[in-house]
Amino acid sequence: MPCRSKHERVVSVPGFERNAWQRWYLWLLLAMLVLALLGTVVWLAGRHEVEQAQAALDRDTTDAVADLRASLQRNIQSLRALRLPAQNAPGDAAWPPEAAALLREHREMVRLERRDAGLMPLAVLETPYRMRIFDKVTRGSEQNDVALACTTARKLVAPAYSPSHYVPMPEGGGIELMELCVPVEGGYLVATYGLRDMLTELLGPTLARGQEVAFAEPDGTRLAIIGVRRRAGTRIFTSQQLVDLPGVTLMLRVDGWRAAPDIFPNLLTALVTAISIALVSVLVLLARDTRRRLKAEFELAETLAFRKAMEDSVITGLRARDLRGRLTYVNPAFCEMVGFSAEELVAVHGETAGSESGHRDAPGMPEAPYWPTELAHEYQQRQAHRLAGGMPPREGFESVFMRKDGSRFPVLIFEAPLLNAQRVQTGWMSAFIDVSEQRRIEELSRASQERLQASARLATVGEMASLLSHELAQPLAAIASYASGSLNLLEGGADRGDADRGAVIDTNVEVAMAVRRIAEQADRAGQVIRSVHDFVRRRDRTREAVAPRALIDAVLPLVQLQARKLSVRIDMALEDTLPAVLCDRTLVEQVLLNLARNAMQAMDMPELVERVLQLRVLLAGGTDSRDGYSNGIARASEVRRWVEFSVADIGSGISKDVEERLFTPFFTTRADGMGLGLSLCRTVVEQHGGALVYAPHRPRGTVFRFTLPAA
Ligand code: ADP
């Protein structure tokens, strides 16, 4: 079952791009909000400034009204304080000197008039600063205003004012006036105020600078104006206040103007600018930080994707387990190996573990779906051992797993603790290699090796056929001669008949002895045939503890066959207390036979008078020199004992060019040789963990040595 589709393995980060867009939208939104906030602050600041200006103007106007009332009140007091002469005093004598001084000091008063109780004018005093405003005739039209004021004054029993009225001037233009009627003894004192003069004298110095001050009627008509004209490009501020006087209500209107407030009003400019700069800087910094984060995120995502691609494409199965033995991760190769999907393995297995752990003795010991049922118990114990902290072998170990279809296969497992960034173990990480193919190839090569060795053995036997016939000829000839001898004896006995009873008994004894000899010889022939049969027979391929002498004894009859033919003397020496060796005896016997035969053939030279084959068996690391052995063997001998077999001859020795190809299969110098002997010998010895070496023999010949592990 495929674990994952191929597309999923492609390195890509689609979610990442979407997030990046979302993030940009958010940034845009934030920038817009900040701009809106800044705009609002600026607008509020402008409004604030306008309100401030308006409030200041209102304040000034209120103050001005208060000042005006106070001044008018003071004037009333001054008028009342005048010590007026008797009513009928003529001309200038009708006025005390203070009256003229009063008019001089108070320019807002343009005229003083004394009237009797019937409001008839008695005396008039004009301000020195103006031309005569009224004459006797024109004055008549003012009677109404004066009458109104004095009527009110009489009603209130207090000074009262008349509404303002316009008096045209003889030289053109006119003047807005207002009458004040103060009741005095036996009549009235009427003071005429010029409205414009009131503004100039009473308010002018403080209020008229930079603004326009006017008395206006409720409908906005200006009665009197002082102040500067409005400048172009300025904004106007208006404040109106009622001046409530007895008898009349005036409206004081102040028009102030100042340059329209800047977009950034002075007061807040610095603050807002500073805040804006700070805000924008923070935004820029944030943006930079985000960009860096994005970059890091992207790199991280790429690294992750790369790791993932690596894990997905690797052909080694990978598996992670937590400390309770639950699967937390499997890679596609592992899924392919066992035939289960990642979901089946991780989720199901994980859940099972969780639910089972509740009622199990060993918590978190679930059975993995890929464990063969018959081995599950053993695996559970192994897992428990691992979870208890037992370290797995570094070189890995072999195990058998089950595919989803139930077939078993061998795996090589390498396990290591899974450490997190803080170097704390969080579980176990395992790598798996499916070794079924290797095992199959090994099995094949082992079978062909076996077949090769069997054929080599048969070939040896074939070579020995002539030796056999020679060897069997002797006992067969002996049997034949004993048989004919016996026959002669029997025939001789029959001729003599029953006459000589003693002679018959002798004959019987001799025949019996001859038959015994025949049996002995047949036994000897049988032994020869048995020894060959034993050698050729296939035996079980098992390692067993075998005494070295048993190995030698097994091949000795065969060696002797050839030795007798080639007139070789066998010199054998075995140490007394040798341990048994752990070996496959069939193979080792063949090694011994091969080496012995090679040695004897090397001595098959006519000029050689004495031919000796030396067979030695000793404990490696004993008295014998171990020159020529690899260090590996020397080191191995320290931990375990080795038994060394040596086969030495005094033959031709091995020349340089033969040496180079000595162990090459099918290399031989003999016409009837197969060239398989030595290469097979070395394979066999190395399969047993030993080593096969050779060296020149003193004074001549060669010595072959090999080692086998002691049992
Ligand atoms: P074969 O015996 O069939 O020739 P081997 O592999 O046993 O095959 O030997 C290969 C060759 O090695 C022999 O032909 C011989 O030349 C050489 N050789 C083997 N043993 C000895 C020895 N003890 N002395 C000299 N030469 C040897």
XYZ file of C-alpha atoms and ligand atoms in Angstrom:
738
model
C 0.000 0.000 0.000
C 1.507 3.328 -0.979
C 2.060 5.470 2.014
C 1.639 8.886 0.478
C 1.129 10.253 -2.981
C 4.143 11.492 -4.817
C 2.840 15.040 -4.992
C 2.982 15.388 -1.282
C 6.687 14.920 -1.370
C 7.234 18.007 -3.505
C 8.906 20.737 -1.516
C 6.371 23.582 -1.308
C 4.932 25.907 1.304
C 1.534 27.092 -0.001
C 0.121 28.073 3.387
C 3.120 30.252 3.906
C 2.336 32.495 0.894
C -1.266 32.941 1.983
C -0.140 33.973 5.440
C 2.253 36.485 3.931
C -0.644 38.140 2.067
C -2.808 38.216 5.133
C 0.042 39.800 6.976
C 0.392 42.553 4.329
C -3.306 43.316 4.589
C -2.938 43.667 8.322
C -0.021 46.021 7.873
C -2.009 48.116 5.421
C -4.887 48.272 7.863
C -2.559 49.295 10.671
C -0.976 52.041 8.548
C -4.410 53.359 7.601
C -5.542 53.356 11.200
C -2.435 55.239 12.236
C -3.022 57.820 9.491
C -6.664 58.191 10.519
C -5.567 58.622 14.121
C -3.052 61.288 13.142
C -5.680 63.107 11.028
C -8.142 63.048 13.903
C -5.533 64.371 16.310
C -4.649 67.209 13.939
C -8.317 68.063 13.401
C -9.053 67.982 17.115
C -6.032 70.144 17.802
C -7.229 72.706 15.225
C -10.684 72.714 16.736
C -9.227 73.072 20.150
C -7.279 76.099 19.069
C -10.369 77.709 17.532
C -12.314 77.081 20.687
C -9.514 78.568 22.708
C -9.549 81.711 20.597
C -13.321 81.969 20.823
C -13.257 81.488 24.577
C -10.589 84.171 24.976
C -12.670 86.579 22.938
C -15.788 85.778 24.961
C -13.837 86.358 28.131
C -12.526 89.711 26.866
C -15.996 90.781 25.857
C -17.476 89.876 29.227
C -14.683 91.808 30.939
C -15.309 94.761 28.655
C -19.011 94.812 29.497
C -18.168 94.772 33.192
C -15.682 97.623 32.684
C -18.271 99.576 30.750
C -20.885 99.252 33.446
C -18.379 100.187 36.125
C -17.319 103.310 34.198
C -20.915 104.357 33.608
C -21.666 103.829 37.269
C -18.659 105.958 38.229
C -19.876 108.674 35.866
C -23.288 108.634 37.552
C -21.591 109.060 40.882
C -19.528 111.962 39.527
C -22.677 113.613 38.162
C -24.467 113.203 41.440
C -21.532 114.640 43.260
C -21.792 117.912 41.312
C -22.829 120.742 43.643
C -25.329 122.440 41.358
C -26.207 126.127 42.001
C -29.789 127.293 42.274
C -32.003 126.560 39.306
C -32.453 130.062 38.218
C -28.778 131.003 38.063
C -28.137 132.589 34.673
C -25.697 131.378 31.951
C -22.453 129.904 33.005
C -23.248 130.473 36.644
C -25.691 127.585 36.354
C -22.729 125.141 36.364
C -20.079 124.604 38.973
C -16.454 124.508 37.690
C -16.352 120.682 38.327
C -18.961 120.258 35.598
C -16.624 121.629 32.923
C -13.773 119.540 34.383
C -15.990 116.492 34.261
C -16.670 117.012 30.562
C -12.991 117.530 29.923
C -12.059 114.338 31.723
C -14.839 112.257 30.308
C -14.793 112.697 26.599
C -17.580 110.158 26.183
C -19.956 112.779 27.574
C -20.687 115.325 24.920
C -23.097 117.549 26.798
C -24.651 118.212 30.193
C -28.096 119.685 30.558
C -30.170 120.776 33.491
C -33.920 120.499 33.236
C -36.695 121.351 35.578
C -39.307 118.937 36.833
C -41.321 119.582 33.653
C -38.306 118.626 31.589
C -37.854 122.138 30.246
C -34.157 122.830 29.531
C -32.567 125.248 32.039
C -28.857 125.243 31.249
C -26.523 123.426 28.829
C -22.816 122.691 29.047
C -21.069 121.408 25.899
C -17.922 119.359 25.726
C -14.959 121.458 24.610
C -13.864 118.672 22.147
C -16.782 118.840 19.785
C -18.637 121.426 17.761
C -22.029 122.234 19.073
C -24.221 119.313 18.314
C -27.508 120.705 19.221
C -29.028 124.091 18.921
C -32.128 125.152 20.597
C -34.275 124.238 17.653
C -32.881 120.795 16.888
C -32.808 119.961 20.463
C -36.535 119.705 20.337
C -36.421 116.409 18.476
C -34.464 114.960 21.333
C -37.154 115.690 23.755
C -38.605 112.288 23.230
C -35.467 110.453 24.181
C -34.865 112.677 27.168
C -38.471 112.327 28.216
C -38.244 108.517 27.888
C -35.077 108.398 29.987
C -36.396 110.744 32.655
C -39.756 108.994 32.844
C -37.929 105.740 33.464
C -35.676 107.481 36.016
C -38.645 108.884 37.765
C -40.265 105.462 37.828
C -37.153 103.763 39.097
C -36.149 106.661 41.355
C -32.683 106.101 39.955
C -30.688 107.252 36.939
C -31.925 105.790 33.640
C -30.828 105.748 29.999
C -32.692 106.385 26.806
C -32.394 104.272 23.672
C -29.687 105.504 21.294
C -30.618 107.900 18.577
C -28.919 109.326 15.560
C -28.218 113.019 15.259
C -27.129 114.303 11.852
C -24.243 116.758 11.930
C -24.386 120.066 10.075
C -21.109 119.314 8.236
C -22.358 115.896 7.061
C -22.471 112.521 8.695
C -23.975 112.109 12.112
C -23.449 110.812 15.549
C -25.186 108.137 17.623
C -26.110 109.419 21.024
C -27.655 108.133 24.226
C -29.193 110.172 27.037
C -28.670 109.579 30.748
C -31.211 111.146 33.038
C -30.216 111.564 36.673
C -32.953 112.883 38.979
C -31.609 115.779 41.081
C -33.198 118.223 43.435
C -36.060 120.022 41.659
C -35.350 118.591 38.244
C -33.072 116.386 36.167
C -29.481 116.334 35.089
C -29.242 114.968 31.592
C -25.894 113.744 30.267
C -25.563 112.866 26.580
C -23.192 110.071 25.717
C -21.661 109.666 22.264
C -21.728 105.906 21.651
C -18.558 105.953 19.602
C -16.824 108.021 22.269
C -17.952 105.547 24.878
C -16.259 102.800 22.916
C -13.105 104.837 22.390
C -12.811 106.141 25.929
C -14.130 103.329 28.036
C -13.065 100.246 26.060
C -10.709 101.451 23.365
C -7.331 101.130 25.065
C -7.803 97.474 26.016
C -10.154 96.045 23.459
C -9.815 97.813 20.133
C -6.349 96.477 19.330
C -6.541 93.902 16.589
C -10.300 93.723 16.632
C -13.414 95.581 15.855
C -15.625 96.705 18.732
C -19.128 97.950 18.120
C -22.476 98.674 19.695
C -25.055 96.927 17.645
C -28.751 96.469 17.582
C -30.180 92.985 18.080
C -30.615 92.657 14.276
C -26.860 93.255 13.812
C -27.011 96.888 12.661
C -23.895 98.611 13.942
C -24.565 101.822 15.808
C -20.978 102.795 16.504
C -17.729 101.086 15.552
C -14.113 101.448 16.538
C -11.062 99.318 15.837
C -9.090 98.075 12.857
C -10.497 96.638 9.675
C -10.371 92.977 9.022
C -7.347 91.696 7.144
C -7.874 89.445 4.182
C -7.168 85.726 4.690
C -8.018 85.789 8.347
C -10.645 83.996 10.200
C -13.233 85.939 12.106
C -14.335 85.308 15.643
C -17.377 87.064 16.997
C -18.560 87.575 20.529
C -21.668 89.456 21.580
C -22.717 90.498 25.039
C -25.731 92.397 26.190
C -25.108 95.527 28.219
C -28.232 95.799 30.307
C -28.655 99.348 31.562
C -31.750 100.786 33.219
C -33.974 101.922 30.392
C -31.955 100.508 27.564
C -30.194 97.339 26.494
C -27.182 97.682 24.265
C -25.382 94.891 22.481
C -21.611 94.939 22.572
C -20.196 93.071 19.645
C -16.509 92.269 19.284
C -15.199 90.895 16.032
C -11.718 89.464 16.426
C -9.745 87.900 13.674
C -6.610 86.026 13.562
C -4.841 83.971 10.956
C -6.855 80.799 10.426
C -5.223 78.103 12.517
C -2.516 76.147 10.649
C -3.087 72.587 9.671
C -0.783 71.829 12.553
C -1.698 74.249 15.302
C 1.292 75.635 17.107
C 0.431 74.215 20.443
C 0.266 70.636 19.364
C 2.565 70.732 16.393
C 5.612 69.618 18.270
C 3.788 66.974 20.213
C 1.904 65.510 17.304
C 4.926 65.602 15.056
C 7.054 63.891 17.649
C 4.429 61.256 18.253
C 3.979 60.768 14.517
C 7.696 60.377 14.000
C 7.880 57.922 16.884
C 4.865 56.036 15.584
C 6.196 55.870 12.049
C 9.611 54.775 13.326
C 7.994 52.048 15.383
C 6.013 51.017 12.338
C 9.157 50.915 10.230
C 10.978 48.910 12.898
C 8.050 46.561 13.208
C 7.891 46.153 9.462
C 11.603 45.383 9.352
C 11.234 42.940 12.194
C 8.346 41.286 10.431
C 10.323 41.070 7.230
C 13.164 39.408 9.112
C 10.709 37.069 10.789
C 9.149 36.217 7.472
C 12.551 35.466 6.043
C 13.421 33.269 9.005
C 10.056 31.580 8.773
C 10.557 30.973 5.098
C 14.007 29.546 5.664
C 12.672 27.376 8.442
C 9.885 26.148 6.241
C 12.347 25.383 3.486
C 14.626 23.504 5.868
C 11.661 21.578 7.186
C 10.500 20.777 3.691
C 14.001 19.654 2.798
C 14.201 17.462 5.899
C 10.802 16.056 5.099
C 11.781 15.368 1.513
C 14.905 13.648 2.781
C 12.954 11.524 5.259
C 10.415 10.687 2.603
C 12.853 9.720 -0.097
C 15.320 7.783 2.013
C 14.980 4.032 1.453
C 15.752 3.176 5.054
C 12.640 2.758 7.169
C 12.487 5.272 10.025
C 10.344 5.012 13.118
C 10.117 7.068 16.301
C 8.571 5.901 19.547
C 7.876 7.855 22.690
C 8.979 6.733 26.105
C 5.814 4.663 26.505
C 6.502 2.751 23.339
C 3.837 4.462 21.223
C 4.663 5.170 17.606
C 4.976 8.879 16.991
C 6.434 8.901 13.508
C 7.024 6.578 10.564
C 8.467 7.507 7.196
C 7.099 6.312 3.851
C 9.879 3.755 3.440
C 8.805 2.107 6.693
C 5.167 2.097 5.577
C 6.148 0.523 2.274
C 8.188 -2.094 4.105
C 5.364 -3.271 6.380
C 2.456 -2.421 4.080
C 0.527 -0.377 6.644
C -0.310 3.285 6.106
C 1.154 5.917 8.405
C -2.315 6.620 9.831
C -2.862 2.966 10.647
C 0.488 2.786 12.369
C 0.711 6.044 14.248
C -2.876 6.937 15.094
C -4.319 3.482 15.691
C -1.266 2.196 17.423
C -1.045 5.332 19.507
C -4.700 5.086 20.559
C -4.414 1.404 21.307
C -1.464 2.141 23.483
C -3.365 4.796 25.325
C -6.432 2.662 25.987
C -4.509 -0.460 26.800
C -2.083 1.158 29.102
C -4.902 1.698 31.549
C -5.392 -1.949 32.386
C -2.054 -3.486 31.620
C 0.704 -4.333 34.023
C 3.345 -2.845 31.810
C 1.976 0.528 30.773
C 2.238 1.438 27.091
C 3.250 -1.976 25.780
C 1.023 -2.246 22.770
C 1.489 -4.884 20.135
C 2.607 -3.326 16.907
C 0.571 -4.459 13.889
C 3.760 -5.552 12.127
C 4.854 -7.943 14.842
C 4.455 -11.603 13.885
C 1.911 -13.083 16.280
C 4.207 -15.918 17.305
C 6.992 -13.480 18.243
C 4.884 -10.713 19.762
C 5.598 -11.836 23.296
C 9.348 -11.833 22.763
C 9.196 -8.396 21.122
C 7.141 -7.046 23.968
C 9.812 -8.133 26.403
C 12.469 -6.548 24.217
C 10.512 -3.303 24.126
C 10.002 -3.368 27.881
C 13.732 -3.841 28.309
C 14.400 -0.908 25.988
C 11.917 1.335 27.767
C 13.500 0.400 31.063
C 16.692 1.961 29.719
C 18.451 -1.028 28.168
C 20.711 0.163 25.367
C 20.466 -1.617 22.015
C 23.657 -2.929 20.368
C 25.406 -0.262 18.327
C 25.936 -2.551 15.367
C 22.194 -3.215 15.198
C 20.284 -6.445 15.554
C 18.177 -8.634 13.350
C 14.512 -9.202 13.771
C 11.526 -10.516 11.827
C 8.570 -8.327 10.907
C 5.219 -9.133 9.364
C 3.733 -7.388 6.355
C 0.046 -6.512 6.226
C -0.525 -9.563 4.030
C 0.936 -11.757 6.769
C 4.271 -12.577 5.082
C 7.370 -12.389 7.293
C 10.630 -10.731 6.365
C 13.937 -10.181 8.137
C 14.986 -6.633 9.089
C 18.162 -5.165 10.455
C 17.329 -2.640 13.195
C 19.489 0.181 14.489
C 18.092 1.915 17.528
C 19.226 5.030 19.335
C 17.781 7.271 22.044
C 15.836 10.248 20.681
C 17.075 13.414 22.360
C 15.337 16.774 22.199
C 17.028 20.183 21.986
C 17.706 20.099 25.743
C 19.448 16.735 25.339
C 16.638 15.028 27.257
C 15.532 11.666 25.980
C 11.994 11.766 24.642
C 11.874 8.364 23.022
C 13.631 6.037 20.650
C 14.526 6.443 17.014
C 14.984 3.344 14.905
C 16.211 2.740 11.375
C 15.197 -0.402 9.482
C 16.766 -2.161 6.549
C 14.825 -4.895 4.850
C 17.473 -7.627 4.543
C 15.333 -10.296 2.885
C 17.122 -9.782 -0.440
C 20.558 -10.030 1.199
C 19.475 -13.131 3.047
C 18.257 -14.677 -0.212
C 21.557 -13.916 -1.944
C 23.493 -15.264 1.010
C 21.414 -18.415 0.958
C 22.062 -18.782 -2.766
C 25.793 -18.347 -2.415
C 25.869 -20.691 0.557
C 24.045 -23.342 -1.484
C 26.388 -22.935 -4.422
C 29.385 -23.055 -2.053
C 28.030 -26.253 -0.669
C 27.546 -27.711 -4.101
C 31.038 -26.630 -5.056
C 32.482 -28.263 -1.998
C 30.525 -31.439 -2.664
C 31.843 -31.573 -6.203
C 35.346 -30.844 -4.963
C 34.961 -33.737 -2.571
C 33.753 -35.994 -5.353
C 36.610 -34.869 -7.544
C 39.026 -35.796 -4.754
C 37.437 -39.191 -4.591
C 37.720 -39.542 -8.339
C 41.414 -38.727 -8.106
C 41.720 -41.349 -5.424
C 40.056 -44.078 -7.495
C 43.454 -45.411 -8.636
C 44.777 -45.252 -5.093
C 41.711 -47.207 -3.992
C 42.112 -49.929 -6.548
C 45.770 -50.260 -5.516
C 44.810 -50.315 -1.863
C 42.023 -52.846 -2.366
C 44.179 -55.095 -4.523
C 46.241 -56.230 -1.531
C 43.421 -57.464 0.724
C 41.629 -58.950 -2.279
C 44.811 -60.872 -3.349
C 45.292 -62.043 0.234
C 41.645 -63.164 0.355
C 42.048 -65.006 -2.904
C 45.219 -66.833 -1.760
C 43.694 -67.732 1.625
C 40.614 -69.021 -0.176
C 42.628 -71.221 -2.598
C 44.822 -72.404 0.311
C 41.717 -73.374 2.235
C 40.315 -75.204 -0.774
C 43.572 -77.192 -1.146
C 43.468 -78.129 2.517
C 39.856 -79.251 2.257
C 40.537 -81.313 -0.895
C 43.643 -82.976 0.723
C 41.518 -83.908 3.771
C 38.817 -85.532 1.604
C 41.420 -87.712 -0.208
C 42.748 -89.070 3.013
C 39.221 -90.041 4.066
C 38.287 -91.111 7.524
C 41.504 -93.140 7.922
C 43.554 -90.476 9.486
C 41.347 -88.745 12.022
C 44.161 -86.705 13.544
C 45.123 -85.295 10.153
C 41.531 -84.189 9.552
C 41.454 -82.271 12.810
C 44.676 -80.444 11.806
C 43.193 -79.530 8.429
C 40.073 -78.115 10.092
C 42.187 -75.923 12.346
C 44.173 -74.546 9.383
C 41.043 -73.866 7.310
C 39.463 -72.047 10.207
C 42.549 -69.862 10.536
C 42.546 -69.140 6.778
C 38.862 -68.181 6.911
C 39.642 -65.870 9.840
C 42.392 -64.286 7.742
C 39.898 -63.923 4.888
C 37.491 -62.180 7.230
C 40.247 -59.893 8.492
C 41.281 -58.923 4.963
C 37.628 -58.372 3.940
C 37.239 -56.160 6.983
C 40.338 -54.210 5.993
C 38.974 -53.713 2.472
C 35.643 -52.731 3.977
C 37.365 -50.157 6.169
C 39.078 -48.608 3.159
C 35.758 -48.365 1.331
C 34.023 -47.052 4.479
C 36.611 -44.323 4.991
C 36.006 -43.093 1.450
C 32.259 -43.375 1.911
C 32.391 -41.497 5.187
C 34.269 -38.721 3.510
C 31.895 -38.378 0.593
C 28.725 -38.762 2.651
C 26.848 -35.544 3.199
C 26.442 -34.748 6.810
C 24.401 -32.177 8.589
C 25.823 -28.715 8.384
C 26.197 -28.015 12.052
C 28.889 -26.568 14.188
C 29.864 -28.985 16.905
C 32.663 -29.419 19.369
C 35.058 -31.955 17.850
C 38.339 -33.208 19.312
C 41.218 -32.334 16.985
C 42.361 -35.948 17.064
C 38.962 -37.089 15.737
C 39.419 -34.766 12.761
C 42.899 -36.124 12.040
C 41.752 -39.707 12.475
C 38.930 -39.227 10.005
C 41.231 -38.171 7.187
C 44.242 -40.300 8.106
C 43.193 -43.462 6.181
C 42.793 -41.417 3.024
C 46.052 -39.577 3.576
C 47.776 -42.871 4.161
C 46.509 -44.267 0.848
C 48.412 -41.571 -1.009
C 51.345 -41.626 1.376
C 51.919 -45.270 0.725
C 51.794 -44.724 -3.026
C 54.260 -41.810 -2.919
C 56.425 -43.369 -0.177
C 55.797 -40.481 2.201
C 56.369 -40.849 5.899
C 53.736 -39.208 8.064
C 55.104 -37.389 11.102
C 52.259 -36.535 13.418
C 52.374 -34.508 16.660
C 49.336 -33.522 18.755
C 49.596 -31.723 22.071
C 48.217 -33.734 24.939
C 45.684 -31.372 26.418
C 44.020 -29.881 23.399
C 40.513 -28.448 23.725
C 37.831 -29.464 21.284
C 37.291 -27.099 18.375
C 33.966 -25.641 17.326
C 33.533 -26.508 13.649
C 31.635 -28.121 10.823
C 33.642 -31.356 10.770
C 32.918 -32.341 7.136
C 34.386 -29.075 5.862
C 37.376 -29.059 8.173
C 38.217 -32.667 7.284
C 38.289 -31.644 3.646
C 40.590 -28.743 4.439
C 42.995 -31.109 6.197
C 42.853 -33.618 3.346
C 43.401 -30.923 0.712
C 46.423 -29.491 2.483
C 47.915 -32.937 3.094
C 47.440 -33.945 -0.525
C 48.944 -30.668 -1.806
C 51.929 -31.221 0.509
C 52.493 -34.800 -0.671
C 52.138 -33.845 -4.325
C 54.735 -31.074 -3.793
C 57.147 -33.768 -2.594
C 56.501 -36.039 -5.629
C 60.001 -35.452 -7.022
C 62.308 -38.280 -8.061
C 65.394 -36.626 -6.561
C 63.792 -36.525 -3.115
C 65.072 -39.513 -1.154
C 63.178 -39.003 2.075
C 59.678 -37.573 1.992
C 58.102 -36.440 5.281
C 54.630 -34.980 5.847
C 54.397 -33.166 9.178
C 50.978 -32.825 10.823
C 50.905 -30.682 13.979
C 48.077 -29.546 16.205
C 48.720 -27.111 19.072
C 47.132 -24.314 21.078
C 47.713 -21.034 19.232
C 49.783 -18.606 21.254
C 51.796 -21.503 22.688
C 55.441 -22.231 21.961
C 55.100 -22.057 18.222
C 55.868 -18.755 16.522
C 52.813 -16.932 15.239
C 54.676 -15.116 12.452
C 52.500 -14.428 9.518
C 49.235 -14.259 11.415
C 47.284 -11.124 11.088
C 46.964 -8.847 14.073
C 43.293 -9.578 14.118
C 43.964 -13.165 15.008
C 46.581 -12.262 17.608
C 44.133 -9.900 19.254
C 41.294 -12.371 19.028
C 43.441 -14.999 20.728
C 43.574 -12.766 23.764
C 39.876 -13.093 24.339
C 39.286 -16.639 23.108
C 41.522 -19.616 22.595
C 42.424 -20.880 19.182
C 43.685 -24.272 18.063
C 46.230 -24.216 15.273
C 46.643 -26.983 12.686
C 49.787 -27.025 10.538
C 50.640 -29.153 7.514
C 54.297 -28.966 6.431
C 56.228 -30.581 3.593
C 59.796 -30.524 2.406
C 58.851 -30.301 -1.241
C 59.345 -27.762 -4.019
C 58.133 -24.692 -2.128
C 56.011 -21.945 -3.700
C 57.517 -19.696 -6.345
C 56.760 -15.960 -6.632
C 54.393 -16.153 -9.610
C 52.458 -19.101 -8.092
C 52.182 -17.202 -4.809
C 50.325 -14.344 -6.491
C 47.490 -16.552 -7.668
C 47.640 -19.268 -5.033
C 44.129 -18.698 -3.670
C 42.522 -17.809 -7.005
C 39.808 -20.369 -7.844
C 40.740 -22.745 -10.695
C 44.424 -21.878 -10.482
C 46.534 -25.023 -10.598
C 49.961 -26.120 -11.809
C 48.993 -29.741 -12.011
C 47.720 -31.319 -15.227
C 44.934 -33.189 -13.424
C 44.292 -30.495 -10.805
C 41.041 -28.500 -10.435
C 42.539 -25.469 -8.690
C 39.654 -25.273 -6.224
C 41.360 -26.749 -3.157
C 43.078 -23.758 -1.587
C 40.358 -21.215 -2.336
C 37.754 -23.475 -0.718
C 40.092 -24.133 2.226
C 40.406 -20.434 2.919
C 36.652 -19.802 2.621
C 35.933 -22.619 5.066
C 38.495 -21.473 7.622
C 37.343 -17.856 7.448
C 33.712 -18.937 7.801
C 34.784 -20.439 11.103
C 36.372 -17.132 12.132
C 39.929 -18.415 11.718
C 42.671 -17.626 9.213
C 44.661 -19.677 6.719
C 48.276 -18.628 6.101
C 51.384 -20.204 4.637
C 55.119 -19.697 4.995
C 58.316 -21.283 3.682
C 59.381 -24.349 5.665
C 62.995 -24.704 6.901
C 65.197 -25.961 5.343
C 62.836 -26.415 2.365
C 59.207 -26.838 1.434
C 56.122 -25.030 2.640
C 54.057 -24.934 5.818
C 50.304 -24.190 5.743
C 48.663 -23.217 9.041
C 45.089 -22.541 9.971
C 43.267 -21.799 13.190
C 39.888 -22.840 14.556
C 38.136 -21.507 17.646
C 38.306 -23.684 20.746
C 34.882 -24.767 21.962
P 45.067 -28.350 -7.120
O 45.580 -29.132 -5.958
O 43.862 -28.915 -7.728
O 46.096 -27.939 -8.070
P 44.978 -26.258 -5.159
O 44.169 -25.019 -5.068
O 44.907 -27.165 -4.027
O 44.541 -26.982 -6.485
O 46.461 -25.807 -5.372
C 46.756 -24.830 -6.323
C 48.220 -24.842 -6.659
O 48.984 -24.403 -5.573
C 48.771 -26.170 -6.906
O 48.583 -26.543 -8.277
C 50.237 -26.006 -6.571
O 50.952 -25.479 -7.662
C 50.252 -24.974 -5.507
N 50.494 -25.602 -4.185
C 49.522 -25.931 -3.310
N 50.051 -26.432 -2.177
C 51.400 -26.442 -2.341
C 52.523 -26.867 -1.542
N 52.363 -27.377 -0.316
N 53.793 -26.735 -2.069
C 53.923 -26.193 -3.294
N 52.943 -25.764 -4.105
C 51.673 -25.901 -3.628
